[in-house]
PDB file of C-alpha atoms in Angstrom:
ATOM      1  CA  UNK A  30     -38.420 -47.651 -31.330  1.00 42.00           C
ATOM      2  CA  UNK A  31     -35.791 -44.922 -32.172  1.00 39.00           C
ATOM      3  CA  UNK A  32     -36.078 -44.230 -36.269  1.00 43.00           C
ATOM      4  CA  UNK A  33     -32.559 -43.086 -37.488  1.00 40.00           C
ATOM      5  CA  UNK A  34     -32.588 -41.727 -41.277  1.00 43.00           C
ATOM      6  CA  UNK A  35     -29.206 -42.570 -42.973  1.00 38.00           C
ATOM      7  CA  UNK A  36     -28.689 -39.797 -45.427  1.00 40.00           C
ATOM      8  CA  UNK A  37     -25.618 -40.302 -48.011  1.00 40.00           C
ATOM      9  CA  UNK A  38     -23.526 -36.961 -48.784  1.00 36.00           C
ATOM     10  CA  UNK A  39     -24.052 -36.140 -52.731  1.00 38.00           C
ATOM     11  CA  UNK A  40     -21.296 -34.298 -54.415  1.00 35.00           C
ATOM     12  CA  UNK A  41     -24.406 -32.813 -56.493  1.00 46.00           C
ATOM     13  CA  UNK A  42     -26.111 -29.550 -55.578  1.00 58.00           C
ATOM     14  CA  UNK A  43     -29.171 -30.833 -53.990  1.00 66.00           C
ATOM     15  CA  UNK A  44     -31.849 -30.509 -56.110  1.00 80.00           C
ATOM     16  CA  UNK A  45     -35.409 -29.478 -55.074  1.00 87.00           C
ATOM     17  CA  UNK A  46     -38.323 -31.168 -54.359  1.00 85.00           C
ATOM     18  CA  UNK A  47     -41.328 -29.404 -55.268  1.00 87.00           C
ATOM     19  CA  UNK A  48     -44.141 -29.291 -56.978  1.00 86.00           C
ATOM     20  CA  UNK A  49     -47.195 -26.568 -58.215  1.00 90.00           C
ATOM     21  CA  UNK A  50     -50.356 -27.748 -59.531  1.00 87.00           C
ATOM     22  CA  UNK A  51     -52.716 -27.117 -61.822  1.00 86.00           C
ATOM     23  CA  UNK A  52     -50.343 -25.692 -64.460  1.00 86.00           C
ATOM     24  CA  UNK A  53     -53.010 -24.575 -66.742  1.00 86.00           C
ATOM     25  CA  UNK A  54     -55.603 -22.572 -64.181  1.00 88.00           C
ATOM     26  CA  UNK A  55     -58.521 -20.238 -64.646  1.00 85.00           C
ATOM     27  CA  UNK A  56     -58.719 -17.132 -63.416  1.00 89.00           C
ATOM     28  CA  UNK A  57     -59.311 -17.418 -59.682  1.00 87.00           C
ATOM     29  CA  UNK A  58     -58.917 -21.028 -59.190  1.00 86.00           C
ATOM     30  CA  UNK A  59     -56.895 -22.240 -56.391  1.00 87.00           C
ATOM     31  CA  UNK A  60     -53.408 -23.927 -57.247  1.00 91.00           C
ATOM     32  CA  UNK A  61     -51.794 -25.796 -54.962  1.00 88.00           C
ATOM     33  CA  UNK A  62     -47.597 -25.419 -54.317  1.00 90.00           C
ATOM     34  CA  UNK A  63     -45.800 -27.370 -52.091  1.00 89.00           C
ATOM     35  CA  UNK A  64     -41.617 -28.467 -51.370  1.00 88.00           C
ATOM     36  CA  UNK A  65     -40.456 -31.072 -49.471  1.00 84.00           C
ATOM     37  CA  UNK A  66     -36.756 -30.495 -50.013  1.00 85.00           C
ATOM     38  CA  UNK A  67     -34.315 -32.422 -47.449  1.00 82.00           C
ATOM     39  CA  UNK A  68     -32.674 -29.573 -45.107  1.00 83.00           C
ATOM     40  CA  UNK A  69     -34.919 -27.059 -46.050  1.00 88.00           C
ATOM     41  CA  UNK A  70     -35.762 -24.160 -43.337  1.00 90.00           C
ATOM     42  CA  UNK A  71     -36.671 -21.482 -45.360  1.00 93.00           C
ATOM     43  CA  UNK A  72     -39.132 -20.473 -48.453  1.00 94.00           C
ATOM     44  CA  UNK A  73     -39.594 -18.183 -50.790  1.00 95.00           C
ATOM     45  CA  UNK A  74     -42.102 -18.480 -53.222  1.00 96.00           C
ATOM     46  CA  UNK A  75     -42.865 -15.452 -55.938  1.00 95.00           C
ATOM     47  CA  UNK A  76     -45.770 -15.840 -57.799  1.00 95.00           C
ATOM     48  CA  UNK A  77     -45.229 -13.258 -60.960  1.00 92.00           C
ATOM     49  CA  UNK A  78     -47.611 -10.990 -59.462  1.00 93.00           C
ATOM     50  CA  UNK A  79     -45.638  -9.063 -56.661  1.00 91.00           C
ATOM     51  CA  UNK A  80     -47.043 -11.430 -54.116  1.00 94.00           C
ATOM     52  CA  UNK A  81     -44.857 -13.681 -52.319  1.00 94.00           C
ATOM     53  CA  UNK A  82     -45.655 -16.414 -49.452  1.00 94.00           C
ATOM     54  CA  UNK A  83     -42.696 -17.521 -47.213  1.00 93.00           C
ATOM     55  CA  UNK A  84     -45.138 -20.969 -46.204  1.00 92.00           C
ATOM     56  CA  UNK A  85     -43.489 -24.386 -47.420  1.00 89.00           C
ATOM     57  CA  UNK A  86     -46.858 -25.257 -49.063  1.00 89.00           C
ATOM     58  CA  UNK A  87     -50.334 -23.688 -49.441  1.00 88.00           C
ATOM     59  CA  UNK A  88     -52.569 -22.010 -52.444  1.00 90.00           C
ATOM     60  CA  UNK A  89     -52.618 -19.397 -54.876  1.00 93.00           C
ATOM     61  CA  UNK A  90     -54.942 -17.704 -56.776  1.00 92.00           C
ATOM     62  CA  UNK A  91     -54.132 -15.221 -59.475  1.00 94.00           C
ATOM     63  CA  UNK A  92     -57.057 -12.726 -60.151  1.00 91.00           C
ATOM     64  CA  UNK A  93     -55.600 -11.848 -63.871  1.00 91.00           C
ATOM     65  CA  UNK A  94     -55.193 -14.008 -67.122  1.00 89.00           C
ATOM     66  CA  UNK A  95     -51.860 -14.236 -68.258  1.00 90.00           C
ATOM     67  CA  UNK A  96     -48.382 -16.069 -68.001  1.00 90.00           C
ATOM     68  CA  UNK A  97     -46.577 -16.360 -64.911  1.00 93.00           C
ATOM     69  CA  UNK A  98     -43.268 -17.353 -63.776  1.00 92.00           C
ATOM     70  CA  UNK A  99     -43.109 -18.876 -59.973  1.00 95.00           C
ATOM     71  CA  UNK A 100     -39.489 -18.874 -58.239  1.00 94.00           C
ATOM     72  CA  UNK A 101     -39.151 -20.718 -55.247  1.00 94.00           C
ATOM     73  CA  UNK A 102     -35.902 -19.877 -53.462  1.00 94.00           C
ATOM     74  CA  UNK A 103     -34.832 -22.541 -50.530  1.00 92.00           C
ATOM     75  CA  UNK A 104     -32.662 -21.415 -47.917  1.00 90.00           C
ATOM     76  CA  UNK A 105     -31.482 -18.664 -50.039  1.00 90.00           C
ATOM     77  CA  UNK A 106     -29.460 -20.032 -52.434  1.00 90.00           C
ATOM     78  CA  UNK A 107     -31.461 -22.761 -54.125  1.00 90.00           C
ATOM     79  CA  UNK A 108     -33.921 -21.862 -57.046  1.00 91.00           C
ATOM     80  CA  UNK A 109     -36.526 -23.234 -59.581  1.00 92.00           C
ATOM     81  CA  UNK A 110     -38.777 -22.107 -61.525  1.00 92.00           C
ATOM     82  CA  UNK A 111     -42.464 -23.170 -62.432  1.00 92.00           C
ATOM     83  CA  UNK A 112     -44.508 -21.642 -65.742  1.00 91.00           C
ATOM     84  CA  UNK A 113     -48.350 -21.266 -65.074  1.00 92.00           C
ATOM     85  CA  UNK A 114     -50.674 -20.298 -67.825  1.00 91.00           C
ATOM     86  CA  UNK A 115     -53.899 -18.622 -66.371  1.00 92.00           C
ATOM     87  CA  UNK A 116     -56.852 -18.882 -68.628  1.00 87.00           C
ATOM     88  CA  UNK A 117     -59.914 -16.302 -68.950  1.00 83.00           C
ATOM     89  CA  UNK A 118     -63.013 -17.990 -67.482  1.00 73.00           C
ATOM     90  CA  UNK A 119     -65.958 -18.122 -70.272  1.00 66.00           C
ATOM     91  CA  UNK A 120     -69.193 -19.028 -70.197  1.00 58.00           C
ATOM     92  CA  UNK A 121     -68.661 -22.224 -73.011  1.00 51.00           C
ATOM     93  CA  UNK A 122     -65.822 -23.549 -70.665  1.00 50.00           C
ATOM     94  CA  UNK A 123     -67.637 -23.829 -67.370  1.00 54.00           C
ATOM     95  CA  UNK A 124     -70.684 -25.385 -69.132  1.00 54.00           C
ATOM     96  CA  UNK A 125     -69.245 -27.491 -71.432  1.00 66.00           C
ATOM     97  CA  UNK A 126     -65.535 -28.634 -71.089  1.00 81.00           C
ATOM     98  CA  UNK A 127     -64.217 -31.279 -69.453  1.00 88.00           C
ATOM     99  CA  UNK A 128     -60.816 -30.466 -67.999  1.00 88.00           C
ATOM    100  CA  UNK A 129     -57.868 -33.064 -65.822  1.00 92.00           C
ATOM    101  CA  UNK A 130     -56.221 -31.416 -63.004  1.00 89.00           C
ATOM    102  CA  UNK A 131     -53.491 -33.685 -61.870  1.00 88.00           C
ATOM    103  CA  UNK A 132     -49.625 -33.414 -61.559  1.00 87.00           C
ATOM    104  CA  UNK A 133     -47.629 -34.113 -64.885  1.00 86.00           C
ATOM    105  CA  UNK A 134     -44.965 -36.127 -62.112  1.00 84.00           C
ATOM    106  CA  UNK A 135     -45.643 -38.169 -59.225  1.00 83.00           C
ATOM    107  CA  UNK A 136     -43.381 -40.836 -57.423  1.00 81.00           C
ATOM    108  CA  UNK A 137     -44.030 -44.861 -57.659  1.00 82.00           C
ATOM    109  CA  UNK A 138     -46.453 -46.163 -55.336  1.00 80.00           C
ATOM    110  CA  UNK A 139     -47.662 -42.433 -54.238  1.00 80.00           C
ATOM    111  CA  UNK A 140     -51.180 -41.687 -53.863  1.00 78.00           C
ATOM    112  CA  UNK A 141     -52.419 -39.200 -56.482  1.00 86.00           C
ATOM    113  CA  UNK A 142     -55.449 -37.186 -56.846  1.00 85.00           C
ATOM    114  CA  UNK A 143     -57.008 -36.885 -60.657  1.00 90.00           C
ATOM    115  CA  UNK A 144     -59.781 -34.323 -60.581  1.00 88.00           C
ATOM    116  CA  UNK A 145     -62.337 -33.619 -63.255  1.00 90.00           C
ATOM    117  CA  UNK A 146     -63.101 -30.202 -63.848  1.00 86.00           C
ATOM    118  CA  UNK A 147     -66.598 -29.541 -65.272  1.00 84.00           C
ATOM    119  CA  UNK A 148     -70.489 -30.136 -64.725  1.00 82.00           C
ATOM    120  CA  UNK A 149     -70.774 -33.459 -66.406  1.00 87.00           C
ATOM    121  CA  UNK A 150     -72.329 -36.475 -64.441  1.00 89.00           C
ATOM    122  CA  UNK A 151     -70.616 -39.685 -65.453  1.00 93.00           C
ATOM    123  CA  UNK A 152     -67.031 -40.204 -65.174  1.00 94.00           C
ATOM    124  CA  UNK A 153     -65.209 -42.931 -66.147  1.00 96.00           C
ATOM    125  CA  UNK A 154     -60.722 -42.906 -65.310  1.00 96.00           C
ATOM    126  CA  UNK A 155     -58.738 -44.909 -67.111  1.00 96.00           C
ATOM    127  CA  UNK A 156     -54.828 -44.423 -65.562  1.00 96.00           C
ATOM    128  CA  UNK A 157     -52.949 -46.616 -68.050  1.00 95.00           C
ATOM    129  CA  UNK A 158     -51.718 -49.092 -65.823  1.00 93.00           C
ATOM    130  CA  UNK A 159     -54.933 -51.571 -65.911  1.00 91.00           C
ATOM    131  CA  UNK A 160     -56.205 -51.777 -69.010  1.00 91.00           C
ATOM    132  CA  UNK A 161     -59.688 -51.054 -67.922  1.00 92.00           C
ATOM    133  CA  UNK A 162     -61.693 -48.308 -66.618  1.00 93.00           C
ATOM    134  CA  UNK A 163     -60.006 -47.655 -62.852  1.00 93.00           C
ATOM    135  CA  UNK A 164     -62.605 -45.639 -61.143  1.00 93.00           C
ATOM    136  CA  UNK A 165     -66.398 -43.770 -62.017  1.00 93.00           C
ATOM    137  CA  UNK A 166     -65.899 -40.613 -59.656  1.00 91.00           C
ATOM    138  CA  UNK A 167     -65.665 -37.329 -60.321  1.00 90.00           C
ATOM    139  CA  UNK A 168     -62.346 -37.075 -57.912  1.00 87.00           C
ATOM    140  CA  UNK A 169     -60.420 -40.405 -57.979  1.00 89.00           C
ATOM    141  CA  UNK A 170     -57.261 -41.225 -55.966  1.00 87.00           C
ATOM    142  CA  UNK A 171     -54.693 -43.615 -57.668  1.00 90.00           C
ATOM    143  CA  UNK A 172     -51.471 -45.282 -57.399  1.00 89.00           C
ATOM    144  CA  UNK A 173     -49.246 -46.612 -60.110  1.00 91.00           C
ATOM    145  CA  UNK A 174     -47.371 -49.650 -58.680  1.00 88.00           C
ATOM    146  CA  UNK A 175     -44.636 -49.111 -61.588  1.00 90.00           C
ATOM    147  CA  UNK A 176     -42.687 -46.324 -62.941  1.00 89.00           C
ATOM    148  CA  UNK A 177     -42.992 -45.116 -66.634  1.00 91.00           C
ATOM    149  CA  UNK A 178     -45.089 -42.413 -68.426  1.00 93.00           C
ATOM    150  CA  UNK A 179     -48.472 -43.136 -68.527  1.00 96.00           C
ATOM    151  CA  UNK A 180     -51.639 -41.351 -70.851  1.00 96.00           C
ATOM    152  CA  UNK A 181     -54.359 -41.224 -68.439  1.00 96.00           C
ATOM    153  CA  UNK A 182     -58.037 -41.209 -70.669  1.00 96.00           C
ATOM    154  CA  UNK A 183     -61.083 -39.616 -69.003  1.00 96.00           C
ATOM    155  CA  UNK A 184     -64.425 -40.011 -70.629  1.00 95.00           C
ATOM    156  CA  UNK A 185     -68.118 -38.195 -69.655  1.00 93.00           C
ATOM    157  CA  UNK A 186     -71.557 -38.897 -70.998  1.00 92.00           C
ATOM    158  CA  UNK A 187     -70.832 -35.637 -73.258  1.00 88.00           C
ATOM    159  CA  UNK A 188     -67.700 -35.771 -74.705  1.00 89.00           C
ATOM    160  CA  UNK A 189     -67.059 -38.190 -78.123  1.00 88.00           C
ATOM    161  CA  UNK A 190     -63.231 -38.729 -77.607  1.00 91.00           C
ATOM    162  CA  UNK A 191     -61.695 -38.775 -74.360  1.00 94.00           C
ATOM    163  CA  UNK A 192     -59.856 -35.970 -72.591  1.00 93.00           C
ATOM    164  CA  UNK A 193     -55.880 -36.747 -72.286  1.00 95.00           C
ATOM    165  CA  UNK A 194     -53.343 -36.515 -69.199  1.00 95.00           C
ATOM    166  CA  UNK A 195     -49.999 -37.297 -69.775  1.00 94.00           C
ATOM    167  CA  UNK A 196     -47.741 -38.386 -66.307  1.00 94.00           C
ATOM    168  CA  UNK A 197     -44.590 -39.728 -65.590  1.00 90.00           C
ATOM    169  CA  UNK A 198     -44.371 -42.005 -62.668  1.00 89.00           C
ATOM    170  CA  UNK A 199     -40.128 -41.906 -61.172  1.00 83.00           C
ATOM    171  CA  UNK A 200     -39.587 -44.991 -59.378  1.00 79.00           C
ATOM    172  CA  UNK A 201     -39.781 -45.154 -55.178  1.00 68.00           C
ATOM    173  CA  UNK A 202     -35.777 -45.202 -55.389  1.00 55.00           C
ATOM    174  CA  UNK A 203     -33.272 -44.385 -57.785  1.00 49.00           C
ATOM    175  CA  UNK A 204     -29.903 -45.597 -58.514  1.00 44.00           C
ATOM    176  CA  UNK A 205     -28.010 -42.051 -57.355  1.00 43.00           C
ATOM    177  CA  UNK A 206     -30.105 -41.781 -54.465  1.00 47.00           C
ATOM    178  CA  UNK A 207     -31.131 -38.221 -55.284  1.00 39.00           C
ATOM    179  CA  UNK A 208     -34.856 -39.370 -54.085  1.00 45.00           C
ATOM    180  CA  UNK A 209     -35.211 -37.417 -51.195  1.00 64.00           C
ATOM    181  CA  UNK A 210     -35.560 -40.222 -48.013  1.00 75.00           C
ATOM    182  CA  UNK A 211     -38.260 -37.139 -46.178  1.00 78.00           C
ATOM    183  CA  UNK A 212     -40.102 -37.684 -48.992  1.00 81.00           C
ATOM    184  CA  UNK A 213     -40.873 -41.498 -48.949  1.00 84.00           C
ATOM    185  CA  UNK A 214     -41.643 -41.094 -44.944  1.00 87.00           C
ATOM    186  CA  UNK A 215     -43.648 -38.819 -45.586  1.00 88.00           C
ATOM    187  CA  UNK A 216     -45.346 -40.370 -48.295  1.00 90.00           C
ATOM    188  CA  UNK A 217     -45.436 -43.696 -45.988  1.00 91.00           C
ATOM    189  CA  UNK A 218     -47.434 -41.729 -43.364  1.00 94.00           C
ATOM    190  CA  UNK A 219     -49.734 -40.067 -46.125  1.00 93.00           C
ATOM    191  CA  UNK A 220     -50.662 -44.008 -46.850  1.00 93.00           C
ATOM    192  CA  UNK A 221     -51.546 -44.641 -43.653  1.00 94.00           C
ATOM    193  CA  UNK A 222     -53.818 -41.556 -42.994  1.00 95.00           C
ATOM    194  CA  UNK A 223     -55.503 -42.027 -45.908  1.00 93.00           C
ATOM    195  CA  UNK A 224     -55.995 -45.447 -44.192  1.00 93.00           C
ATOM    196  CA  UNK A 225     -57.381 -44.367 -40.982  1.00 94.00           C
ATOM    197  CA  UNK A 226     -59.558 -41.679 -42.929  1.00 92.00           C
ATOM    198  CA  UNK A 227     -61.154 -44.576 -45.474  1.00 91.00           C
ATOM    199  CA  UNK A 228     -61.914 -46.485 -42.622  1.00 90.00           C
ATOM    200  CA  UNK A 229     -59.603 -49.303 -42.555  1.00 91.00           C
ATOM    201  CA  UNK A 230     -58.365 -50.866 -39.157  1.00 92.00           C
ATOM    202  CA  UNK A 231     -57.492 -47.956 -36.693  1.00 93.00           C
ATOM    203  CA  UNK A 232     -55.112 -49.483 -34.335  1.00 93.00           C
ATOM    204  CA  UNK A 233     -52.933 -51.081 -37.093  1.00 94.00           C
ATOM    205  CA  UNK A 234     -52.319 -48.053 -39.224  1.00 95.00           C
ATOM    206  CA  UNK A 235     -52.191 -45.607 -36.051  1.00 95.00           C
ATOM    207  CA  UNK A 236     -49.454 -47.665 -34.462  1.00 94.00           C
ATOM    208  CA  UNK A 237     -47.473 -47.960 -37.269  1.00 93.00           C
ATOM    209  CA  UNK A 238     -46.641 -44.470 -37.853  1.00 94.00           C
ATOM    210  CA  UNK A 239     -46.207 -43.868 -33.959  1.00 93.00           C
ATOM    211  CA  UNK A 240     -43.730 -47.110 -33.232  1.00 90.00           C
ATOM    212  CA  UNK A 241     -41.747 -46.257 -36.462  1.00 88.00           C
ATOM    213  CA  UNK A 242     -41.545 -42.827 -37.171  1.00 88.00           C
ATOM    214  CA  UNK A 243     -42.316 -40.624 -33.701  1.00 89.00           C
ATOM    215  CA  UNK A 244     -40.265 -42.795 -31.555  1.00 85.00           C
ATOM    216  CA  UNK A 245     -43.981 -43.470 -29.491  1.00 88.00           C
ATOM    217  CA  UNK A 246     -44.846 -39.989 -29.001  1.00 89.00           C
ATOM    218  CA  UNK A 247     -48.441 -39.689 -29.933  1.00 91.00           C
ATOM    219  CA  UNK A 248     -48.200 -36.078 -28.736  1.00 91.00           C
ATOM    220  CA  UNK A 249     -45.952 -35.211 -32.033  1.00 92.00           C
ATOM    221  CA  UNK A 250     -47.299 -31.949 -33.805  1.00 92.00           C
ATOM    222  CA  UNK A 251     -49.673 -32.008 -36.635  1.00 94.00           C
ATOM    223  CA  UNK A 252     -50.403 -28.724 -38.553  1.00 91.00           C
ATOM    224  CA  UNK A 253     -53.271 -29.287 -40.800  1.00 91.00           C
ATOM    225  CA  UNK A 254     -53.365 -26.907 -44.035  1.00 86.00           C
ATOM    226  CA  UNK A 255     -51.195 -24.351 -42.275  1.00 80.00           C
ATOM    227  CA  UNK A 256     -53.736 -23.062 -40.364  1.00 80.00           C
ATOM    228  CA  UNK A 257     -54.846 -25.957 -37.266  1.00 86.00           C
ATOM    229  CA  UNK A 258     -53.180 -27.800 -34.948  1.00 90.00           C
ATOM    230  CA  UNK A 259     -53.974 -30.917 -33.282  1.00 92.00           C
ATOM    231  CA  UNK A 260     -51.383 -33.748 -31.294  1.00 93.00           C
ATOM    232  CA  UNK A 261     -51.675 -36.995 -33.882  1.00 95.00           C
ATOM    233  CA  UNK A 262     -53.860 -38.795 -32.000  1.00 94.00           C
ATOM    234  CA  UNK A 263     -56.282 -36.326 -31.660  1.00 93.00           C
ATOM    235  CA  UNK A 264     -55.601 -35.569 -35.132  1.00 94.00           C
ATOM    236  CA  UNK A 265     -56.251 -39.173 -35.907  1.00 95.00           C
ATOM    237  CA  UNK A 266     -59.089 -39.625 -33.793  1.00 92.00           C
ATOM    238  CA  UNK A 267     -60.800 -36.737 -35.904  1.00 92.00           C
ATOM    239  CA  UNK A 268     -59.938 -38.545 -39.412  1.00 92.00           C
ATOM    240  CA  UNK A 269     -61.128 -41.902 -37.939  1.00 88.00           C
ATOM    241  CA  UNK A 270     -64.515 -40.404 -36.471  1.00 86.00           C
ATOM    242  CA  UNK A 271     -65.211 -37.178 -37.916  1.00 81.00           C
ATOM    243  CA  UNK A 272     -63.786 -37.244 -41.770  1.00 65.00           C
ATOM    244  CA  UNK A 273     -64.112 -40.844 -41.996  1.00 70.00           C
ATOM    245  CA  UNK A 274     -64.148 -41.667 -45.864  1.00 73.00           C
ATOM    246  CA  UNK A 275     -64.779 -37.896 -46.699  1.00 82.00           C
ATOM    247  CA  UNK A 276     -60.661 -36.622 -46.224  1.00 89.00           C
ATOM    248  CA  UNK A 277     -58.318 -36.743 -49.074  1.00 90.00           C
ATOM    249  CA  UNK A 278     -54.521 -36.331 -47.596  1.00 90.00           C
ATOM    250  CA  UNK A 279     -53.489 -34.451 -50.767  1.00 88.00           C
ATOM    251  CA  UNK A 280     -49.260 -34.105 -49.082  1.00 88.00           C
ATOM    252  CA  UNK A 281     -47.835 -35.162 -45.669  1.00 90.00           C
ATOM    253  CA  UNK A 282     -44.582 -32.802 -45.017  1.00 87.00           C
ATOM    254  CA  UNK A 283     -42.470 -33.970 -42.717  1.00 86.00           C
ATOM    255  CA  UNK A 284     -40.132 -31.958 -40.267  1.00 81.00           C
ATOM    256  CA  UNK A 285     -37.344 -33.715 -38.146  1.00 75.00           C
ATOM    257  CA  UNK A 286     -35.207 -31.846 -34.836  1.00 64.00           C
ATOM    258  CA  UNK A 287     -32.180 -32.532 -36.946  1.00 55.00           C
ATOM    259  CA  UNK A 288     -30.591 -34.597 -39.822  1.00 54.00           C
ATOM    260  CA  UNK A 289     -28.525 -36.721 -37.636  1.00 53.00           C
ATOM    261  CA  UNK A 290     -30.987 -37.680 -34.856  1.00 54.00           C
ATOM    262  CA  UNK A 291     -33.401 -38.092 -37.509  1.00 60.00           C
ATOM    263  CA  UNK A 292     -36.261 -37.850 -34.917  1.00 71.00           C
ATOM    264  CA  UNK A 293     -39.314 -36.522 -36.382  1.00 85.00           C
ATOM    265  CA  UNK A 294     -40.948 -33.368 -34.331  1.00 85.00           C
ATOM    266  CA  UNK A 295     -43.730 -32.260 -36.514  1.00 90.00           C
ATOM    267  CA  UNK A 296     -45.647 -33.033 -39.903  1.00 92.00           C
ATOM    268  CA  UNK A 297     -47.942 -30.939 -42.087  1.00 91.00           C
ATOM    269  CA  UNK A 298     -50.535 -32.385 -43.590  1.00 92.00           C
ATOM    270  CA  UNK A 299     -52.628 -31.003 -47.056  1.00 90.00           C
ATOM    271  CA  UNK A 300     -56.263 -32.124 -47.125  1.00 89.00           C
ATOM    272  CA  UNK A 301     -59.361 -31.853 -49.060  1.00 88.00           C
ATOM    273  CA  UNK A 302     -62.990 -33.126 -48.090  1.00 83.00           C
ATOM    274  CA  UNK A 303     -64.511 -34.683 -51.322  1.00 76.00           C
ATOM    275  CA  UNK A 304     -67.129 -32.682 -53.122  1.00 66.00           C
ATOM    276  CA  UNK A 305     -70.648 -34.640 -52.348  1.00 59.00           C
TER     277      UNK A 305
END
């Protein structure tokens, strides 16, 4: 089945998609920057610190306390800017606080990682949405099935009041159109990975993204954190057998021939093995 993508002029300078979490790092932890801009062919990412990647997503670490000013330049003539506050590492902080490192924004429906920082045992999520405590792992993945702004709560056996998240949750579309349509695909293929790599029903999931989105080319490209390459069945194979319920598809980025033929020729995919 040939997949077309319908993509409305905008009057608007395009606005970028892109994202760079945690925010609020130690020194020498790993943050995590990604864009999935429509059109985009070229990065530019300066982290503050006269180093520079030209990768559409990947991770950082800055070796020195301080505040830092990330520009991400797109195609040359598109900008934004990110503020990161890197924190001295000290001895109370890695034994005793608790810490939530999750994005401040995140689209409706998406699936979105919350990840306690610290050496506490018990965990208990609450997400806002439920009323009730969502999940009791260290690393939980959620969804919000509405938009809003949500206070997400996270309680361990050692601290008295919980520790405080605030997101805000845009809806799947918007009114202007201005969500970009790459995103949602490639969000819709992150759901079904996630699938395959949680166990659920191989065949249905695998087909799904093959018959709607790679035109039944099961050969399409797959790079895997920048740095491997498998065909997506192989790749799939490998979630289904190998990482099966241990893979966390953090971003699926995906990367068409061109905007009119919409055809989809390769996707990136971010991923994490949970911590056991």
């Amino acid at each position: 089945m040939f997949f077309l993508l319908v993509m409305r002029a905008c009057s608007q300078k395009q606005p970028i998609q892109a994202t760079v979490t945690p925010s609020d790092p130690v020194v020498g932890e790993e943050i995590f920057f990604s864009d999935s801009t429509s059109g985009a062919r070229i990065w530019y990412w300066e982290f503050g610190n006269n180093e520079t990647s030209t990768q559409r997503s990947g991770y950082h670490r800055f070796k020195q306390k301080g505040v830092y000013k990330i520009r991400l330049t797109v195609n040359g003539n598109l900008e934004r800017y990110f503020d990161v506050r890197v924190k001295e590492k000290t001895n109370a902080e890695d034994l005793h606080l608790v810490h939530i490192i999750a994005p401040k924004e995140a689209i409706q429906g998406e699936n979105i990682i919350f990840r306690g920082e610290g050496h506490d045992e018990q965990w208990r999520w609450e997400f806002g949405e439920t009323g009730m405590i969502d999940s009791r792992e260290k690393t939980a993945l959620y969804a919000y099935t509405e938009p809003g702004e949500y206070e997400v709560l996270l309680n361990t056996e050692n601290t008295r009041y919980p520790i405080r998240h605030r997101i805000n949750i845009l809806p799947y579309y918007s009114e202007n159109d201005s969500t970009d349509v790459m995103v949602l695909i490639g969000l819709d293929i992150k759901e079904k990975l996630q699938n395959i790599a949680d166990g659920k029903p191989f065949n249905v999931n695998y087909n799904y993204v093959v018959d709607k989105y790679f035109n039944n080319n099961p050969n399409t490209l797959v790079v895997i954190n920048n740095n491997k390459y498998n065909d997506f069945y192989s790749y799939c194979q490998g979630l289904h057998h190998i990482g099966r319920k241990e893979t966390i598809i953090q971003n699926v980025i995906v990367e068409t021939e061109d905007e009119e033929s919409g055809y989809i020729t390769q996707i990136t995919v971010m991923q994490i093995e949970k911590k056991k």
